[in-house]
Short mmCIF file of C-alpha atoms and ligand atoms in Angstrom, two decimals:
data_model
loop_
_atom_site.label_atom_id
_atom_site.label_comp_id
_atom_site.label_asym_id
_atom_site.label_seq_id
_atom_site.Cartn_x
_atom_site.Cartn_y
_atom_site.Cartn_z
CA MET A 9 -141.18 -4.90 -9.95
CA ILE A 10 -143.61 -2.67 -11.66
CA TYR A 11 -143.54 0.77 -10.16
CA MET A 12 -146.06 3.52 -11.35
CA ALA A 13 -146.20 7.14 -10.20
CA ASP A 14 -149.47 7.78 -8.71
CA THR A 15 -149.71 11.64 -9.72
CA ALA A 16 -150.43 14.28 -12.54
CA ASN A 17 -147.97 16.78 -11.25
CA ILE A 18 -145.60 17.66 -13.95
CA GLU A 19 -142.68 18.58 -11.55
CA GLN A 20 -142.88 15.56 -9.55
CA LEU A 21 -143.06 13.39 -12.61
CA LYS A 22 -139.96 15.38 -14.31
CA LYS A 23 -138.22 14.63 -10.91
CA LEU A 24 -139.10 10.84 -10.94
CA TYR A 25 -138.60 10.32 -14.51
CA TYR A 26 -134.95 11.55 -14.20
CA TYR A 27 -133.90 8.45 -12.21
CA PHE A 28 -137.01 6.21 -10.96
CA PRO A 29 -137.09 2.96 -13.14
CA LEU A 30 -141.08 3.68 -13.62
CA ALA A 31 -143.34 1.67 -15.81
CA GLY A 32 -146.18 4.35 -16.27
CA VAL A 33 -148.42 6.93 -14.65
CA THR A 34 -151.82 6.51 -12.92
CA THR A 35 -154.27 9.38 -12.40
CA ASN A 36 -157.72 9.39 -11.39
CA PRO A 37 -160.09 12.56 -11.16
CA SER A 38 -158.86 13.59 -7.48
CA ILE A 39 -155.31 13.25 -8.53
CA LEU A 40 -156.02 15.56 -11.83
CA ALA A 41 -158.21 18.21 -9.60
CA MET A 42 -155.21 18.69 -7.47
CA GLU A 43 -153.33 20.24 -10.70
CA LYS A 44 -156.13 22.77 -11.35
CA LYS A 45 -156.02 22.28 -14.82
CA PRO A 46 -157.81 20.67 -17.46
CA ILE A 47 -157.22 17.31 -18.88
CA SER A 48 -156.44 18.86 -22.28
CA GLU A 49 -153.60 20.47 -20.93
CA ILE A 50 -152.02 17.92 -18.28
CA VAL A 51 -152.18 14.91 -20.44
CA PRO A 52 -150.15 15.94 -23.47
CA ARG A 53 -147.51 16.79 -20.79
CA ILE A 54 -147.92 13.36 -18.87
CA GLN A 55 -147.33 11.70 -22.53
CA GLU A 56 -144.26 13.84 -22.99
CA ILE A 57 -142.59 12.65 -19.92
CA VAL A 58 -143.68 9.00 -19.90
CA GLY A 59 -143.13 8.62 -23.64
CA ASP A 60 -143.96 4.93 -24.40
CA GLY A 61 -144.74 3.97 -20.87
CA MET A 62 -148.01 3.13 -19.77
CA VAL A 63 -150.60 5.53 -19.09
CA HIS A 64 -153.71 4.57 -16.87
CA PHE A 65 -156.05 7.30 -17.39
CA GLN A 66 -159.73 7.34 -15.46
CA VAL A 67 -162.71 8.20 -17.12
CA ALA A 68 -165.11 10.54 -15.96
CA SER A 69 -168.52 9.01 -17.02
CA GLU A 70 -170.71 7.26 -15.18
CA THR A 71 -172.58 4.87 -17.85
CA ALA A 72 -171.13 1.92 -19.73
CA ASP A 73 -171.80 3.50 -23.13
CA ASP A 74 -170.40 6.77 -22.27
CA MET A 75 -167.24 5.27 -20.53
CA LEU A 76 -166.64 3.31 -24.11
CA ARG A 77 -167.29 6.62 -25.96
CA GLU A 78 -165.21 8.75 -23.65
CA THR A 79 -162.11 6.16 -23.82
CA LEU A 80 -162.25 5.92 -27.78
CA LYS A 81 -162.21 9.77 -27.71
CA TYR A 82 -159.18 9.89 -25.63
CA LYS A 83 -157.31 7.30 -27.62
CA GLU A 84 -158.00 9.26 -30.75
CA HIS A 85 -157.65 12.89 -29.19
CA PHE A 86 -154.28 12.12 -27.27
CA GLY A 87 -153.09 9.59 -29.98
CA PHE A 88 -152.81 6.86 -27.15
CA GLY A 89 -151.03 3.66 -28.26
CA ASP A 90 -150.92 0.27 -26.92
CA GLU A 91 -149.71 1.52 -23.54
CA TYR A 92 -153.19 3.17 -22.58
CA TYR A 93 -155.34 1.88 -20.15
CA SER A 94 -158.71 3.15 -19.57
CA LYS A 95 -159.39 3.07 -15.68
CA ILE A 96 -162.88 2.09 -14.98
CA PRO A 97 -164.44 2.13 -11.65
CA VAL A 98 -166.05 -1.36 -10.72
CA THR A 99 -169.69 -0.08 -10.74
CA ALA A 100 -172.33 -2.11 -12.21
CA GLU A 101 -171.90 0.24 -15.36
CA GLY A 102 -168.23 -0.09 -14.95
CA LEU A 103 -168.29 -3.91 -14.98
CA ARG A 104 -170.66 -3.53 -18.26
CA ALA A 105 -167.94 -1.38 -20.07
CA ILE A 106 -164.85 -3.38 -19.34
CA PRO A 107 -165.86 -6.10 -22.05
CA MET A 108 -167.14 -3.33 -24.45
CA ILE A 109 -163.68 -1.48 -24.23
CA LYS A 110 -161.85 -4.47 -24.39
CA ASN A 111 -163.84 -5.54 -27.47
CA ALA A 112 -162.67 -2.23 -29.07
CA GLY A 113 -159.00 -3.37 -28.76
CA ILE A 114 -158.27 -1.00 -25.57
CA LYS A 115 -156.91 -2.34 -22.32
CA VAL A 116 -158.64 -1.59 -18.95
CA THR A 117 -157.40 -1.07 -15.43
CA ALA A 118 -160.51 -1.94 -13.01
CA THR A 119 -160.24 0.59 -10.23
CA ALA A 120 -161.74 1.48 -6.78
CA ILE A 121 -161.37 -2.09 -5.82
CA PHE A 122 -161.99 -2.77 -2.20
CA THR A 123 -162.85 -6.87 -2.13
CA HIS A 124 -161.59 -10.20 -3.45
CA GLN A 125 -164.76 -10.68 -5.43
CA GLN A 126 -164.81 -7.18 -7.01
CA ALA A 127 -161.48 -8.06 -8.41
CA LEU A 128 -162.40 -11.65 -9.73
CA VAL A 129 -165.61 -9.96 -11.11
CA ALA A 130 -163.57 -7.29 -12.82
CA ALA A 131 -160.96 -9.96 -14.03
CA GLN A 132 -163.62 -12.24 -15.46
CA ALA A 133 -165.02 -9.24 -17.27
CA GLY A 134 -161.81 -8.93 -18.89
CA ALA A 135 -159.82 -6.24 -16.95
CA ASP A 136 -155.95 -6.43 -17.51
CA TYR A 137 -155.32 -4.75 -14.33
CA VAL A 138 -156.97 -4.83 -11.14
CA ALA A 139 -156.42 -2.00 -8.37
CA PRO A 140 -157.14 -2.52 -4.83
CA TYR A 141 -156.84 0.31 -2.41
CA VAL A 142 -154.67 -0.61 0.32
CA SER A 143 -154.67 2.36 2.64
CA ARG A 144 -158.38 3.05 2.35
CA LEU A 145 -159.11 -0.54 3.34
CA ASP A 146 -156.66 0.03 6.30
CA ASN A 147 -158.39 2.94 7.40
CA ILE A 148 -161.95 1.36 7.50
CA SER A 149 -160.33 -1.25 9.91
CA SER A 150 -159.98 -3.73 7.06
CA HIS A 151 -157.02 -5.45 5.80
CA GLY A 152 -155.74 -3.92 2.63
CA ILE A 153 -152.49 -6.06 2.53
CA GLU A 154 -154.33 -9.28 2.91
CA VAL A 155 -156.99 -8.22 0.31
CA VAL A 156 -154.13 -7.79 -2.21
CA GLU A 157 -152.63 -10.91 -1.25
CA HIS A 158 -155.97 -12.89 -1.69
CA ILE A 159 -156.76 -11.34 -5.05
CA THR A 160 -153.09 -11.96 -6.38
CA LYS A 161 -153.22 -15.42 -5.04
CA THR A 162 -156.58 -16.45 -6.84
CA LEU A 163 -155.64 -14.62 -10.09
CA ASN A 164 -152.38 -16.85 -10.30
CA HIS A 165 -154.35 -20.20 -9.05
CA PHE A 166 -156.87 -19.79 -11.81
CA GLY A 167 -154.68 -18.57 -14.44
CA TYR A 168 -156.19 -15.24 -15.35
CA ASP A 169 -154.55 -13.12 -17.83
CA CYS A 170 -155.03 -10.07 -15.14
CA LYS A 171 -152.67 -8.42 -12.99
CA VAL A 172 -153.00 -6.79 -9.53
CA LEU A 173 -151.76 -3.11 -9.57
CA ALA A 174 -151.89 -2.41 -5.64
CA ALA A 175 -152.83 1.39 -5.26
CA SER A 176 -153.59 3.75 -2.25
CA PHE A 177 -150.23 3.58 -0.38
CA LYS A 178 -149.44 5.58 2.61
CA THR A 179 -146.30 4.22 3.96
CA VAL A 180 -143.12 2.29 2.50
CA ASP A 181 -143.87 -0.71 4.75
CA GLN A 182 -147.31 -1.29 3.17
CA VAL A 183 -145.52 -1.55 -0.23
CA HIS A 184 -142.80 -3.80 1.05
CA ARG A 185 -145.53 -5.92 2.60
CA ILE A 186 -147.74 -6.41 -0.66
CA VAL A 187 -144.51 -7.31 -2.61
CA LYS A 188 -143.68 -10.34 0.18
CA ARG A 189 -147.28 -11.31 -0.41
CA GLY A 190 -146.47 -11.90 -4.26
CA CYS A 191 -147.91 -8.70 -5.96
CA HIS A 192 -145.48 -7.38 -8.44
CA SER A 193 -147.20 -4.05 -9.36
CA ALA A 194 -147.76 -0.95 -7.26
CA THR A 195 -148.85 2.62 -8.18
CA ILE A 196 -147.32 4.83 -5.58
CA ASN A 197 -147.47 8.90 -5.04
CA PHE A 198 -144.18 10.95 -5.29
CA GLU A 199 -143.34 11.48 -1.73
CA LEU A 200 -143.47 7.58 -1.03
CA LEU A 201 -141.52 6.77 -4.25
CA GLU A 202 -138.80 9.10 -3.09
CA ALA A 203 -138.87 7.61 0.44
CA LEU A 204 -138.84 3.98 -0.64
CA ARG A 205 -135.47 4.37 -2.62
CA SER A 206 -133.57 6.65 -0.16
CA HIS A 207 -131.70 5.81 3.16
CA PRO A 208 -129.45 8.34 5.45
CA MET A 209 -126.90 5.18 5.48
CA THR A 210 -126.62 5.40 1.67
CA ASP A 211 -126.11 9.10 2.04
CA MET A 212 -123.52 8.68 4.64
CA ALA A 213 -121.81 5.94 2.75
CA VAL A 214 -121.76 8.39 -0.50
CA ALA A 215 -120.32 11.32 1.55
CA GLN A 216 -117.51 9.12 2.84
CA PHE A 217 -116.76 8.02 -0.57
CA THR A 218 -116.59 11.57 -1.59
CA LYS A 219 -114.18 12.51 1.14
CA ASP A 220 -112.13 9.61 0.24
CA LYS A 221 -111.76 10.01 -3.56
CA GLU A 222 -109.78 13.23 -3.22
CA GLY A 223 -106.51 12.88 -4.92
CA ILE A 224 -107.04 9.22 -5.99
CA TYR A 225 -109.13 9.55 -9.01
CA ASP A 226 -106.55 10.94 -11.64
CA ILE A 227 -107.68 9.95 -15.11
CA ALA A 228 -109.74 12.65 -16.94
CA PHE A 229 -113.08 11.98 -18.73
C1 LIG B 308 -154.88 4.67 -7.95
O1 LIG B 308 -155.25 3.98 -9.02
C2 LIG B 308 -155.89 5.07 -7.12
O2 LIG B 308 -156.78 5.85 -7.49
C3 LIG B 308 -155.17 5.68 -6.07
O3 LIG B 308 -153.99 4.97 -5.41
C4 LIG B 308 -155.98 6.23 -4.81
O4 LIG B 308 -155.02 6.81 -3.71
P1 LIG B 308 -155.61 7.53 -2.41
O5 LIG B 308 -156.38 6.32 -1.62
O6 LIG B 308 -154.21 7.87 -1.93
O7 LIG B 308 -156.35 8.60 -2.93
#
């Protein structure tokens, strides 16, 4: 399972990277805006924490030419390596930008995906990942889990070299269900990552071990 942290909060990333087997970090302009700092300050701090893991960083531009220029600038300015993915919303301009960015040797995560066909068009354009928004679909009386399942099945069926990075989760159960339907990558916020690895029974078991070990473990280390 590929877990990514859907946050630009440095304290949250430090806590998560201490123990969680994360493959990388994803952000978007809304996530960054919550930090109230410019990207020139936040991105280097994210890079320090993530090391050689993936950074999926979204462009702010709205035209294909600008998306390409912006992506190239970030690669140079931040010294991004192979694990840099330029996040491109699947607008008409975004879809035009995807092959341009791929031709420049930079990977792409197509984002803001709400339908099966949007994902397939992005995959056909050359995206390395497509990011469907589960909760936002559920909140408009659609079915986020099913959309993720259909995209995953179709990409596998036709042998696309494109993976599904499910996004926009509000519950642990949503994460559980996309995995059961065959989706192997998810980007998840801090609170949910913490919630999905913890269980009160684990805490109770460890409390009992702590009590029972007294006077038994007598080898110094
Ligand atoms: C990640 O790529 C998405 O931008 C993000 O998961 C959206 O999450 P939200 O619907 O909670 O804002």
